[in-house]
Amino acid sequence: MINFKEVIAEQIAKMINWQKEEILQLIEIPKDSNNGDYAFPCFRLAKTLKKAPPAIATEMKEKIEIDPNMITKIEIAGGYLNFFVNKTTQIKELIKEIATQEEFGKSDYGKEKNIIVEYSAPNIAKPFHIGHLRTTGIGQALYNIYQYLGFHVTGINHIGDYGTQFGKMIEGYKRWGKEYSFDQNPIDDMLAIYVRINDLCKKDENVLNACRDNFKKLEDKDPYCLEIWNRFKTLSLKEFQRIYDMLGTKFDSWNGEAFYSDKMPEVIDILEKSGHLKESNGAKIIDLEDQGISTPCMIVKSNGSTTYDTRDLAAILYRARTYDFDKCLYVVAYEQDLHFRQVFGAAKYLGLDEKYLKGLEHVSYGMVRLKSGKMSTREGTLIKLEDLLNESIARVKEIMEEKNPDLENIDEIAKKIGIGAVIFNNLATNRIKDQIFDWDEVLNFQGETGPYIQYTYVRTKSVLEKVGKLPNFDEIEVEKLQDEYSLKIMDMIYHFEDILKQVVEKNEPSILARYLIDLSKAFSTFYNENKIIGDDKSCQDARIYLTYMTGKVLKQGAKLIGMEMPDKM
Ligand code: ARG
């Protein structure tokens, strides 16, 4: 497809002797379409040319040679050159592109780049609650979008299956395992054991020591401890998989913390040799004061056992060697900001290539709060994600039964909408913001929600169904799509790939979520203002095609953020 921005950049490059890439960086998309489709700011040139930016713009305007099939008009506004794209060319191109490409907006932009996205990473033997939705949903969306842009992506579920708490779990199981069936709600049973043993540890130092001992035994591969630990793990993963199936979550690797148990001695050795490992009250730490981090990174505890930090360091080393990553993204809550600053700081002493250190990035996100208040395991206000998804489906079903009682396959549709609503809501706000979960908002079919996007998509489907056959794309009269509302949609569709690039640049899927809302709104306005089906056949065909294009982009965008589209609702 013609890239108008590049066309403009090439012409400017010819005039001012700059690299095209540099110019591309500067070209902006004006907020107000009255200022054209692209704008080039002349301010940076003022210094070298020793002229005022408006004067430079005037001169450039006179000299620039651009094919009128590409750019119809250039205007000067302040120090800007504003370019107006030839809409006929743009729309023709776009129609052809959509008609001939199976997957619109897909590219090889990221080819030869290796991206690791680490997401979800729940702890075994603990409930999968709504707090996990953010990492799981944001991570999966990033995975999908990077991949769509041609990056080579590896999704890793860094399961929390190691650490001293498992020493406690083993102790609890030894004592009370027989009292529980681990049948109906195995995670609840495991949690109950965990709460009990924790209480006992607080009262009795000997029990605590036994727990520590168990973890040491687990690290030393004691068969009995391993067997119990494996049982916890199998039971938990089976539970988690049900949720992943509902959400459409997939991973390429399930290497969790335990995977690194035999890879830590090497890390400790490297750190030791680097001269940065220090003794401190019997423990081994890395001081990070000189990096502006006042809490040191704990590598080996005084009892000799390894830590969460050490496992993360081992993972960095392993991932650099195994995946040769350009970026390694950690989609983890902002509560772990300090942890990642420490780990990334200590990673500087692993002797890795600078490339890997630069590629490490904590993609942090805010908390989810219920409208009714904070979640807490102890007060029983912790909401399991599976329960939340099922409730969403049930609520949607109720709404559908009322609104559209004749709907076939209502269960399947309610599932798509109910789960889609939750997935969308999870991604709709800037990831770093805390979020308040409110059913009235999440399921509002008219609000800025997943169901609203699905509803808009279904509308495009029903228009197409009414006419039956899609007109031939090469017979569309492009002139019929030059009204304000059609142009707005065309313009948005044209920028779909840019939006995806912005998502990966900022690791911010909410940009795509926002786009889908805006596109849905633009279509609703178009739908209300223009008669799609009418007497003028060529006008009808053009509008039908626009409707088809909108539906296609909505569906593709929704798929990338992990939301399925129903055909009816
Ligand atoms: N399992 C951890 C938790 O639930 C999250 C793991 C984050 N990833 C990492 N590489 N440390 O808190």
Coordinates of C-alpha atoms and ligand atoms in Angstrom, one line a residue:
M1 CA 0.0 0.0 0.0
I2 CA 1.2 3.5 -0.7
N3 CA 2.8 5.1 2.3
F4 CA 2.1 8.8 1.9
K5 CA 4.3 9.7 4.8
E6 CA 7.2 8.1 3.1
V7 CA 6.4 9.8 -0.2
I8 CA 6.5 13.1 1.6
A9 CA 9.6 12.3 3.5
E10 CA 11.4 11.3 0.3
Q11 CA 10.6 14.6 -1.4
I12 CA 11.7 16.6 1.7
A13 CA 14.9 14.6 1.9
K14 CA 15.8 15.5 -1.6
M15 CA 15.5 19.2 -0.7
I16 CA 17.2 19.5 2.6
N17 CA 19.9 16.9 2.6
W18 CA 18.6 14.9 5.6
Q19 CA 18.2 11.2 6.1
K20 CA 14.7 10.0 5.2
E21 CA 14.4 8.2 8.6
E22 CA 15.1 11.4 10.4
I23 CA 12.4 13.2 8.5
L24 CA 9.9 10.4 9.1
Q25 CA 10.5 10.8 12.8
L26 CA 9.5 14.4 12.6
I27 CA 6.4 14.2 10.4
E28 CA 3.3 14.5 12.5
I29 CA -0.4 13.6 12.0
P30 CA -2.4 16.8 12.7
K31 CA -5.2 16.4 15.3
D32 CA -7.5 18.5 13.2
S33 CA -8.0 17.2 9.7
N34 CA -8.4 20.8 8.5
N35 CA -4.7 21.0 8.9
G36 CA -4.1 18.2 6.4
D37 CA -3.1 14.6 6.8
Y38 CA 0.6 15.1 7.6
A39 CA 2.6 18.0 8.9
F40 CA 6.3 18.7 8.7
P41 CA 7.6 21.1 11.4
C42 CA 10.4 23.3 10.1
F43 CA 11.6 24.5 13.5
R44 CA 14.6 22.2 13.6
L45 CA 15.8 23.6 10.3
A46 CA 15.8 27.2 11.5
K47 CA 19.2 26.9 13.2
T48 CA 21.1 25.5 10.3
L49 CA 19.4 27.7 7.7
K50 CA 19.4 30.8 9.9
K51 CA 15.9 31.6 8.9
A52 CA 12.5 31.8 10.6
P53 CA 10.5 28.6 10.3
P54 CA 7.5 30.1 8.4
A55 CA 10.0 31.5 5.8
I56 CA 11.6 28.1 5.4
A57 CA 8.1 26.5 5.0
T58 CA 7.3 29.0 2.3
E59 CA 10.5 28.3 0.4
M60 CA 10.0 24.5 0.7
K61 CA 6.5 24.7 -0.5
E62 CA 7.6 26.5 -3.7
K63 CA 10.4 24.0 -4.4
I64 CA 8.8 20.7 -3.4
E65 CA 7.8 18.5 -6.3
I66 CA 5.0 16.1 -5.5
D67 CA 2.8 14.1 -7.8
P68 CA -0.8 15.4 -7.5
N69 CA -1.9 11.8 -7.5
M70 CA -0.3 11.6 -4.2
I71 CA -0.7 15.0 -2.6
T72 CA -3.3 17.5 -3.8
K73 CA -2.4 20.5 -1.7
I74 CA 0.3 21.9 0.6
E75 CA -0.4 24.7 3.0
I76 CA 1.7 26.7 5.4
A77 CA 0.6 27.2 9.0
G78 CA 3.1 28.8 11.2
G79 CA 6.3 26.9 10.9
Y80 CA 4.5 23.9 9.6
L81 CA 4.1 22.5 6.1
N82 CA 0.7 20.8 5.9
F83 CA 0.2 18.1 3.3
F84 CA -3.2 17.0 2.0
V85 CA -3.3 13.5 0.7
N86 CA -5.2 12.7 -2.6
K87 CA -8.2 10.9 -1.2
T88 CA -9.1 9.2 -4.4
T89 CA -5.8 7.5 -4.5
Q90 CA -5.8 6.7 -0.9
I91 CA -9.2 5.2 -0.9
K92 CA -8.6 3.2 -4.1
E93 CA -5.4 1.8 -2.5
L94 CA -7.1 0.9 0.7
I95 CA -10.0 -0.9 -1.0
K96 CA -7.6 -2.9 -3.1
E97 CA -5.5 -3.7 0.0
I98 CA -8.4 -4.9 2.0
A99 CA -9.9 -6.9 -0.9
T100 CA -6.6 -8.7 -1.7
Q101 CA -5.1 -9.2 1.8
E102 CA -6.3 -12.0 4.0
E103 CA -5.0 -10.2 7.1
F104 CA -5.1 -6.5 6.8
G105 CA -2.3 -4.5 8.5
K106 CA 0.0 -7.6 8.8
S107 CA 3.6 -6.9 8.0
D108 CA 7.2 -7.9 8.3
Y109 CA 8.1 -4.7 10.1
G110 CA 9.7 -6.6 13.0
K111 CA 11.4 -9.3 11.0
E112 CA 14.7 -10.7 12.5
K113 CA 13.8 -9.3 15.9
N114 CA 13.3 -11.7 18.8
I115 CA 10.8 -10.6 21.4
I116 CA 10.1 -12.4 24.7
V117 CA 6.8 -11.6 26.4
E118 CA 6.6 -13.0 29.9
Y119 CA 3.1 -12.8 31.2
S120 CA 0.5 -14.4 33.6
A121 CA 3.0 -16.2 35.8
P122 CA 0.6 -17.2 38.6
N123 CA 1.9 -18.9 41.7
I124 CA 0.9 -22.6 42.0
A125 CA -1.3 -23.7 44.9
K126 CA -2.8 -20.1 45.0
P127 CA -6.0 -18.9 43.4
F128 CA -6.0 -17.3 39.9
H129 CA -7.8 -14.1 40.8
I130 CA -8.9 -11.0 38.9
G131 CA -5.5 -9.4 39.6
H132 CA -4.0 -12.0 37.2
L133 CA -6.3 -10.8 34.4
R134 CA -4.2 -7.7 33.7
T135 CA -0.9 -9.5 33.1
T136 CA -2.6 -12.3 31.2
G137 CA -4.6 -10.0 29.0
I138 CA -2.0 -7.4 28.4
G139 CA 0.7 -10.0 27.7
Q140 CA -1.4 -12.0 25.3
A141 CA -2.4 -8.8 23.4
L142 CA 1.2 -7.7 23.1
Y143 CA 2.2 -11.2 22.0
N144 CA -0.4 -11.2 19.2
I145 CA 0.4 -7.7 18.0
Y146 CA 4.2 -8.1 17.9
Q147 CA 3.7 -11.3 16.0
Y148 CA 1.3 -9.7 13.6
L149 CA 4.0 -7.1 12.9
G150 CA 6.4 -9.8 11.9
F151 CA 8.5 -10.0 15.1
H152 CA 9.5 -13.5 16.2
V153 CA 7.8 -13.8 19.6
T154 CA 8.2 -16.3 22.5
G155 CA 5.5 -16.2 25.1
I156 CA 6.6 -17.4 28.5
N157 CA 4.6 -18.4 31.5
H158 CA 7.1 -18.0 34.3
I159 CA 5.1 -20.0 36.8
G160 CA 5.7 -19.3 40.5
D161 CA 6.5 -22.9 41.5
Y162 CA 9.5 -22.5 43.7
G163 CA 10.6 -20.8 46.9
T164 CA 10.4 -21.2 50.7
Q165 CA 6.6 -21.2 50.7
F166 CA 6.7 -24.6 49.1
G167 CA 8.6 -25.8 52.1
K168 CA 5.6 -24.7 54.1
M169 CA 3.2 -26.3 51.8
I170 CA 5.0 -29.6 52.1
E171 CA 5.0 -29.4 55.8
G172 CA 1.3 -28.7 55.9
Y173 CA 0.5 -31.5 53.5
K174 CA 2.5 -33.9 55.7
R175 CA 0.4 -32.9 58.7
W176 CA -3.1 -32.6 57.3
G177 CA -3.0 -33.7 53.7
K178 CA -5.5 -36.6 54.4
E179 CA -8.2 -34.2 55.6
Y180 CA -8.6 -32.7 52.1
S181 CA -9.8 -34.4 48.9
F182 CA -8.2 -32.0 46.4
D183 CA -11.1 -33.0 44.2
Q184 CA -13.7 -30.3 43.7
N185 CA -11.7 -27.2 44.5
P186 CA -8.1 -28.3 44.8
I187 CA -6.7 -24.8 45.0
D188 CA -9.0 -24.0 47.9
D189 CA -7.7 -27.0 49.7
M190 CA -4.1 -26.1 49.1
L191 CA -4.8 -22.5 50.2
A192 CA -6.4 -23.8 53.4
I193 CA -3.3 -25.8 54.1
Y194 CA -1.2 -22.8 53.5
V195 CA -3.1 -20.6 55.8
R196 CA -3.0 -23.3 58.5
I197 CA 0.7 -23.9 58.3
N198 CA 1.4 -20.2 58.2
D199 CA -0.5 -19.7 61.5
L200 CA 1.4 -22.6 63.1
C201 CA 4.8 -21.2 61.9
K202 CA 4.0 -17.9 63.6
K203 CA 3.4 -19.8 66.9
D204 CA 6.2 -22.4 66.7
E205 CA 9.7 -21.7 65.6
N206 CA 10.4 -25.4 65.3
V207 CA 7.7 -25.8 62.6
L208 CA 9.1 -22.9 60.7
N209 CA 12.5 -24.5 60.7
A210 CA 11.0 -27.8 59.5
C211 CA 9.5 -25.8 56.6
R212 CA 12.8 -24.3 55.7
D213 CA 14.3 -27.7 55.8
N214 CA 11.7 -29.0 53.5
F215 CA 12.6 -26.4 50.9
K216 CA 16.2 -27.2 51.2
K217 CA 15.3 -30.9 50.6
L218 CA 13.2 -30.0 47.6
E219 CA 16.2 -28.1 46.2
D220 CA 18.3 -31.2 46.8
K221 CA 15.7 -33.3 45.0
D222 CA 14.4 -35.3 47.9
P223 CA 11.9 -37.8 46.3
Y224 CA 9.1 -37.4 48.9
C225 CA 9.2 -33.6 48.8
L226 CA 9.4 -33.7 45.0
E227 CA 6.4 -35.9 44.8
I228 CA 4.2 -33.6 46.9
W229 CA 5.4 -30.6 45.1
N230 CA 4.6 -32.2 41.7
R231 CA 1.2 -33.0 42.9
F232 CA 0.5 -29.4 43.8
K233 CA 1.8 -28.3 40.5
T234 CA -0.2 -30.7 38.4
L235 CA -3.4 -29.9 40.2
S236 CA -2.8 -26.1 39.9
L237 CA -1.9 -26.2 36.2
K238 CA -5.0 -28.1 35.4
E239 CA -7.1 -25.4 37.1
F240 CA -5.2 -22.6 35.4
Q241 CA -5.6 -24.3 32.0
R242 CA -9.4 -24.0 32.2
I243 CA -9.1 -20.2 32.6
Y244 CA -6.5 -20.0 29.8
D245 CA -8.9 -21.9 27.5
M246 CA -11.7 -19.4 28.3
L247 CA -9.5 -16.4 27.6
G248 CA -7.7 -17.9 24.6
T249 CA -4.3 -17.6 26.3
K250 CA -1.3 -19.5 24.9
F251 CA 2.3 -19.8 25.8
D252 CA 5.3 -21.2 24.0
S253 CA 7.1 -22.0 27.2
W254 CA 6.1 -22.9 30.7
N255 CA 9.5 -22.7 32.2
G256 CA 8.8 -21.4 35.7
E257 CA 11.0 -20.6 38.6
A258 CA 11.8 -24.2 39.4
F259 CA 13.2 -24.7 35.9
Y260 CA 16.1 -22.5 37.0
S261 CA 17.0 -24.5 40.1
D262 CA 20.0 -26.1 38.5
K263 CA 21.0 -23.0 36.6
M264 CA 21.6 -20.8 39.7
P265 CA 25.1 -22.1 40.7
E266 CA 26.5 -20.7 37.5
V267 CA 24.9 -17.4 38.1
I268 CA 26.3 -17.3 41.6
D269 CA 29.7 -18.2 40.2
I270 CA 29.7 -15.5 37.6
L271 CA 28.6 -12.9 40.1
E272 CA 31.3 -14.1 42.5
K273 CA 34.0 -13.7 39.8
S274 CA 32.7 -10.3 38.9
G275 CA 33.7 -9.1 42.3
H276 CA 30.3 -7.7 43.1
L277 CA 28.9 -10.4 45.4
K278 CA 29.3 -9.4 49.0
E279 CA 28.8 -11.2 52.3
S280 CA 26.3 -9.6 54.6
N281 CA 25.2 -11.3 57.9
G282 CA 25.9 -14.7 56.3
A283 CA 23.9 -13.9 53.2
K284 CA 25.3 -13.0 49.8
I285 CA 24.1 -9.8 48.2
I286 CA 24.8 -7.4 45.5
D287 CA 25.0 -3.8 46.5
L288 CA 23.3 -1.5 44.0
E289 CA 23.8 1.8 45.8
D290 CA 26.0 3.1 43.0
Q291 CA 23.1 2.5 40.6
G292 CA 20.9 4.6 42.9
I293 CA 19.0 1.6 44.3
S294 CA 19.3 1.6 48.1
T295 CA 18.0 -2.0 48.7
P296 CA 20.6 -4.6 47.7
C297 CA 19.7 -7.6 45.6
M298 CA 19.6 -10.8 47.7
I299 CA 21.4 -13.7 45.9
V300 CA 21.8 -16.4 48.6
K301 CA 20.1 -16.3 51.9
S302 CA 22.0 -17.0 55.2
N303 CA 20.6 -20.5 55.3
G304 CA 22.1 -21.2 51.9
S305 CA 18.8 -21.2 49.8
T306 CA 18.4 -19.2 46.7
T307 CA 15.9 -16.4 46.1
Y308 CA 13.3 -15.1 43.7
D309 CA 15.9 -12.6 42.5
T310 CA 18.5 -15.3 41.7
R311 CA 16.0 -17.2 39.7
D312 CA 15.2 -14.1 37.7
L313 CA 18.9 -13.6 37.0
A314 CA 19.3 -17.2 35.9
A315 CA 16.3 -16.7 33.6
I316 CA 17.9 -13.7 32.0
L317 CA 21.1 -15.6 31.3
Y318 CA 19.1 -18.6 30.0
R319 CA 16.9 -16.4 27.8
A320 CA 19.7 -14.4 26.3
R321 CA 21.4 -17.7 25.3
T322 CA 18.4 -19.6 24.2
Y323 CA 16.3 -16.9 22.4
D324 CA 18.9 -14.2 21.6
F325 CA 16.3 -11.7 22.5
D326 CA 16.1 -8.1 21.4
K327 CA 13.5 -7.3 24.0
C328 CA 12.5 -9.3 27.0
L329 CA 9.3 -7.9 28.4
Y330 CA 8.0 -8.6 31.9
V331 CA 4.3 -7.9 32.2
V332 CA 4.1 -7.7 36.0
A333 CA 2.3 -5.4 38.4
Y334 CA 3.9 -2.2 39.5
E335 CA 4.3 -3.6 43.1
Q336 CA 7.3 -5.3 41.7
D337 CA 9.0 -2.2 40.4
L338 CA 11.8 -2.4 42.9
H339 CA 12.3 -6.1 42.3
F340 CA 12.9 -5.5 38.6
R341 CA 15.1 -2.5 39.2
Q342 CA 17.2 -4.7 41.4
V343 CA 17.3 -7.6 39.0
F344 CA 18.1 -5.5 36.0
G345 CA 20.7 -3.7 38.0
A346 CA 22.4 -7.0 39.1
A347 CA 22.1 -8.3 35.6
K348 CA 24.8 -5.8 34.6
Y349 CA 27.3 -8.1 36.4
L350 CA 26.4 -11.3 34.4
G351 CA 28.8 -10.5 31.7
L352 CA 26.1 -10.3 29.1
D353 CA 26.2 -8.3 25.9
E354 CA 24.9 -4.7 26.2
K355 CA 22.1 -5.6 23.8
Y356 CA 20.5 -7.9 26.3
L357 CA 20.7 -5.5 29.1
K358 CA 19.0 -2.8 27.0
G359 CA 16.3 -5.2 26.0
L360 CA 15.1 -5.9 29.5
E361 CA 11.9 -4.0 30.2
H362 CA 9.4 -4.1 33.0
V363 CA 5.9 -3.5 31.5
S364 CA 4.2 -2.6 34.7
Y365 CA 0.5 -2.1 35.3
G366 CA -1.8 -0.8 38.0
M367 CA -4.2 -2.7 40.3
V368 CA -7.7 -3.8 39.7
R369 CA -10.1 -2.7 42.4
L370 CA -13.7 -3.7 42.8
K371 CA -16.2 -0.9 43.0
S372 CA -17.0 -2.3 46.4
G373 CA -13.4 -2.0 47.7
K374 CA -10.1 -3.8 47.8
M375 CA -9.7 -7.5 47.4
S376 CA -8.2 -9.5 50.2
T377 CA -7.7 -13.3 50.6
R378 CA -8.2 -13.1 54.3
E379 CA -11.5 -11.2 54.2
G380 CA -12.8 -13.5 51.4
T381 CA -13.2 -10.6 49.0
L382 CA -10.8 -12.1 46.6
I383 CA -12.5 -12.8 43.3
K384 CA -11.5 -15.8 41.3
L385 CA -11.1 -15.0 37.7
E386 CA -13.1 -18.0 36.7
D387 CA -16.0 -17.0 38.8
L388 CA -15.9 -13.5 37.3
L389 CA -15.9 -14.8 33.8
N390 CA -18.8 -17.1 34.5
E391 CA -20.7 -14.3 36.1
S392 CA -20.1 -12.1 33.1
I393 CA -21.4 -14.9 30.8
A394 CA -24.5 -15.4 32.9
R395 CA -25.3 -11.7 33.1
V396 CA -24.9 -11.4 29.3
K397 CA -27.2 -14.3 28.8
E398 CA -29.8 -12.7 30.9
I399 CA -29.6 -9.5 28.9
M400 CA -29.7 -11.3 25.6
E401 CA -32.7 -13.4 26.6
E402 CA -34.6 -10.2 27.3
K403 CA -33.4 -8.2 24.3
N404 CA -33.3 -10.9 21.6
P405 CA -35.2 -14.0 22.9
D406 CA -35.2 -15.7 19.4
L407 CA -31.4 -15.7 19.1
E408 CA -30.0 -19.1 18.2
N409 CA -26.9 -20.5 20.0
I410 CA -27.4 -18.1 22.8
D411 CA -24.9 -19.8 25.1
E412 CA -22.1 -19.6 22.6
I413 CA -22.9 -15.9 21.9
A414 CA -23.2 -15.1 25.6
K415 CA -19.8 -16.6 26.1
K416 CA -18.2 -14.5 23.4
I417 CA -19.7 -11.3 24.7
G418 CA -19.3 -12.1 28.4
I419 CA -15.6 -13.0 28.1
G420 CA -15.0 -10.3 25.4
A421 CA -16.4 -7.7 27.8
V422 CA -14.0 -8.6 30.5
I423 CA -11.0 -8.9 28.2
F424 CA -11.8 -5.5 26.6
N425 CA -12.4 -3.7 29.9
N426 CA -9.1 -5.0 31.1
L427 CA -7.2 -3.4 28.2
A428 CA -9.2 -0.3 27.7
T429 CA -7.4 1.9 30.2
N430 CA -3.8 2.9 30.1
R431 CA -2.0 0.0 31.7
I432 CA -0.3 1.9 34.4
K433 CA -3.6 3.3 35.8
D434 CA -5.4 1.5 38.6
Q435 CA -8.7 0.2 37.5
I436 CA -12.1 -0.1 39.1
F437 CA -14.2 -3.0 38.0
D438 CA -17.8 -2.1 37.8
W439 CA -20.3 -4.4 36.1
D440 CA -22.5 -1.6 34.9
E441 CA -19.6 -0.1 32.9
V442 CA -18.2 -3.4 31.7
L443 CA -21.4 -4.7 30.2
N444 CA -22.9 -1.4 28.9
F445 CA -23.7 -2.1 25.3
Q446 CA -23.8 1.6 24.5
G447 CA -20.7 2.6 26.4
E448 CA -17.1 2.4 25.5
T449 CA -17.0 -1.4 26.0
G450 CA -16.2 -4.6 24.3
P451 CA -19.9 -5.4 23.7
Y452 CA -20.3 -2.0 21.9
I453 CA -17.6 -3.0 19.5
Q454 CA -19.1 -6.4 19.0
Y455 CA -22.5 -4.8 18.5
T456 CA -21.0 -2.5 15.8
Y457 CA -19.4 -5.4 14.1
V458 CA -22.7 -7.4 14.1
R459 CA -24.4 -4.3 12.6
T460 CA -21.9 -4.4 9.7
K461 CA -22.7 -8.1 9.2
S462 CA -26.4 -7.6 9.1
V463 CA -26.1 -4.8 6.5
L464 CA -24.0 -7.1 4.3
E465 CA -26.5 -9.9 4.9
K466 CA -29.3 -7.7 3.7
V467 CA -27.6 -7.0 0.3
G468 CA -26.4 -10.6 0.0
K469 CA -23.4 -10.1 -2.4
L470 CA -20.4 -7.9 -1.9
P471 CA -19.8 -5.6 -4.9
N472 CA -16.5 -6.1 -6.9
F473 CA -13.8 -4.0 -5.3
D474 CA -12.4 -2.7 -8.6
E475 CA -15.8 -1.3 -9.6
I476 CA -16.3 0.9 -6.5
E477 CA -16.7 4.5 -7.4
V478 CA -14.4 6.1 -5.0
E479 CA -15.9 9.6 -5.4
K480 CA -19.0 8.3 -3.6
L481 CA -16.9 7.9 -0.4
Q482 CA -15.8 11.5 -0.1
D483 CA -18.3 12.7 2.5
E484 CA -17.1 13.7 5.9
Y485 CA -18.2 10.5 7.6
S486 CA -16.8 8.1 5.0
L487 CA -13.5 9.9 4.9
K488 CA -13.2 9.7 8.6
I489 CA -13.5 5.9 8.5
M490 CA -11.2 5.5 5.6
D491 CA -8.6 7.6 7.3
M492 CA -8.8 5.5 10.5
I493 CA -8.6 2.3 8.5
Y494 CA -5.6 3.7 6.6
H495 CA -3.8 4.2 10.0
F496 CA -4.5 0.7 11.4
E497 CA -1.0 -0.5 11.0
D498 CA 0.4 2.7 12.5
I499 CA -1.7 2.1 15.5
L500 CA -0.2 -1.4 15.9
K501 CA 3.2 0.1 15.7
Q502 CA 2.4 2.6 18.4
V503 CA 1.2 -0.3 20.6
V504 CA 4.6 -2.1 20.3
E505 CA 6.5 1.1 20.7
K506 CA 4.9 1.8 24.0
N507 CA 3.9 -1.7 24.9
E508 CA 0.4 -0.3 25.4
P509 CA -2.5 -2.3 24.0
S510 CA -5.0 0.3 25.2
I511 CA -4.0 2.3 22.1
L512 CA -5.6 -0.4 20.0
A513 CA -8.6 -0.8 22.3
R514 CA -9.2 3.0 22.1
Y515 CA -8.9 2.8 18.3
L516 CA -11.5 0.1 18.1
I517 CA -13.9 2.3 20.1
D518 CA -13.2 5.3 17.9
L519 CA -13.7 3.3 14.8
S520 CA -17.0 1.9 16.1
K521 CA -18.2 5.4 16.9
A522 CA -17.2 6.6 13.5
F523 CA -19.2 3.8 11.9
S524 CA -22.2 4.5 14.1
T525 CA -22.2 8.2 12.9
F526 CA -21.7 7.1 9.3
Y527 CA -24.6 4.7 9.7
N528 CA -26.9 7.3 11.2
E529 CA -26.0 10.1 8.8
N530 CA -25.9 8.1 5.5
K531 CA -28.4 5.9 4.0
I532 CA -26.4 2.8 3.1
I533 CA -29.1 1.0 1.1
G534 CA -30.8 3.2 -1.4
D535 CA -31.7 4.0 -5.0
D536 CA -28.3 5.1 -6.2
K537 CA -26.7 1.7 -6.9
S538 CA -23.1 3.0 -7.2
C539 CA -23.4 4.9 -4.0
Q540 CA -24.9 1.9 -2.3
D541 CA -22.1 -0.3 -3.5
A542 CA -19.5 2.1 -2.3
R543 CA -21.1 2.3 1.2
I544 CA -21.5 -1.4 1.4
Y545 CA -17.9 -1.8 0.7
L546 CA -17.0 0.7 3.4
T547 CA -19.2 -1.2 5.8
Y548 CA -17.4 -4.5 4.9
M549 CA -14.0 -2.8 5.4
T550 CA -15.0 -1.5 8.8
G551 CA -16.3 -4.9 9.9
K552 CA -13.1 -6.6 8.7
V553 CA -10.8 -4.2 10.6
L554 CA -12.9 -4.3 13.8
K555 CA -12.8 -8.1 13.7
Q556 CA -9.0 -8.2 13.1
G557 CA -8.3 -5.6 15.8
A558 CA -10.6 -7.5 18.3
K559 CA -8.8 -10.7 17.5
L560 CA -5.4 -9.1 18.3
I561 CA -6.6 -7.9 21.7
G562 CA -8.0 -11.4 22.3
M563 CA -11.7 -10.7 21.8
E564 CA -13.9 -12.9 19.7
M565 CA -16.7 -11.5 17.6
P566 CA -20.2 -13.0 17.5
D567 CA -22.0 -13.0 14.1
K568 CA -25.3 -12.1 15.8
M569 CA -26.3 -10.6 19.1
Ligands
ARG1 N1 4.8 -15.3 40.2 C1 5.0 -14.0 40.5 C2 3.9 -13.4 41.4 O1 2.8 -13.9 41.3 C3 5.2 -13.1 39.3 C4 6.4 -13.5 38.4 C5 6.8 -12.3 37.7 N2 7.9 -12.6 36.8 C6 9.2 -12.7 37.1 N3 10.1 -13.0 36.2 N4 9.6 -12.4 38.3 O2 4.1 -12.4 42.0

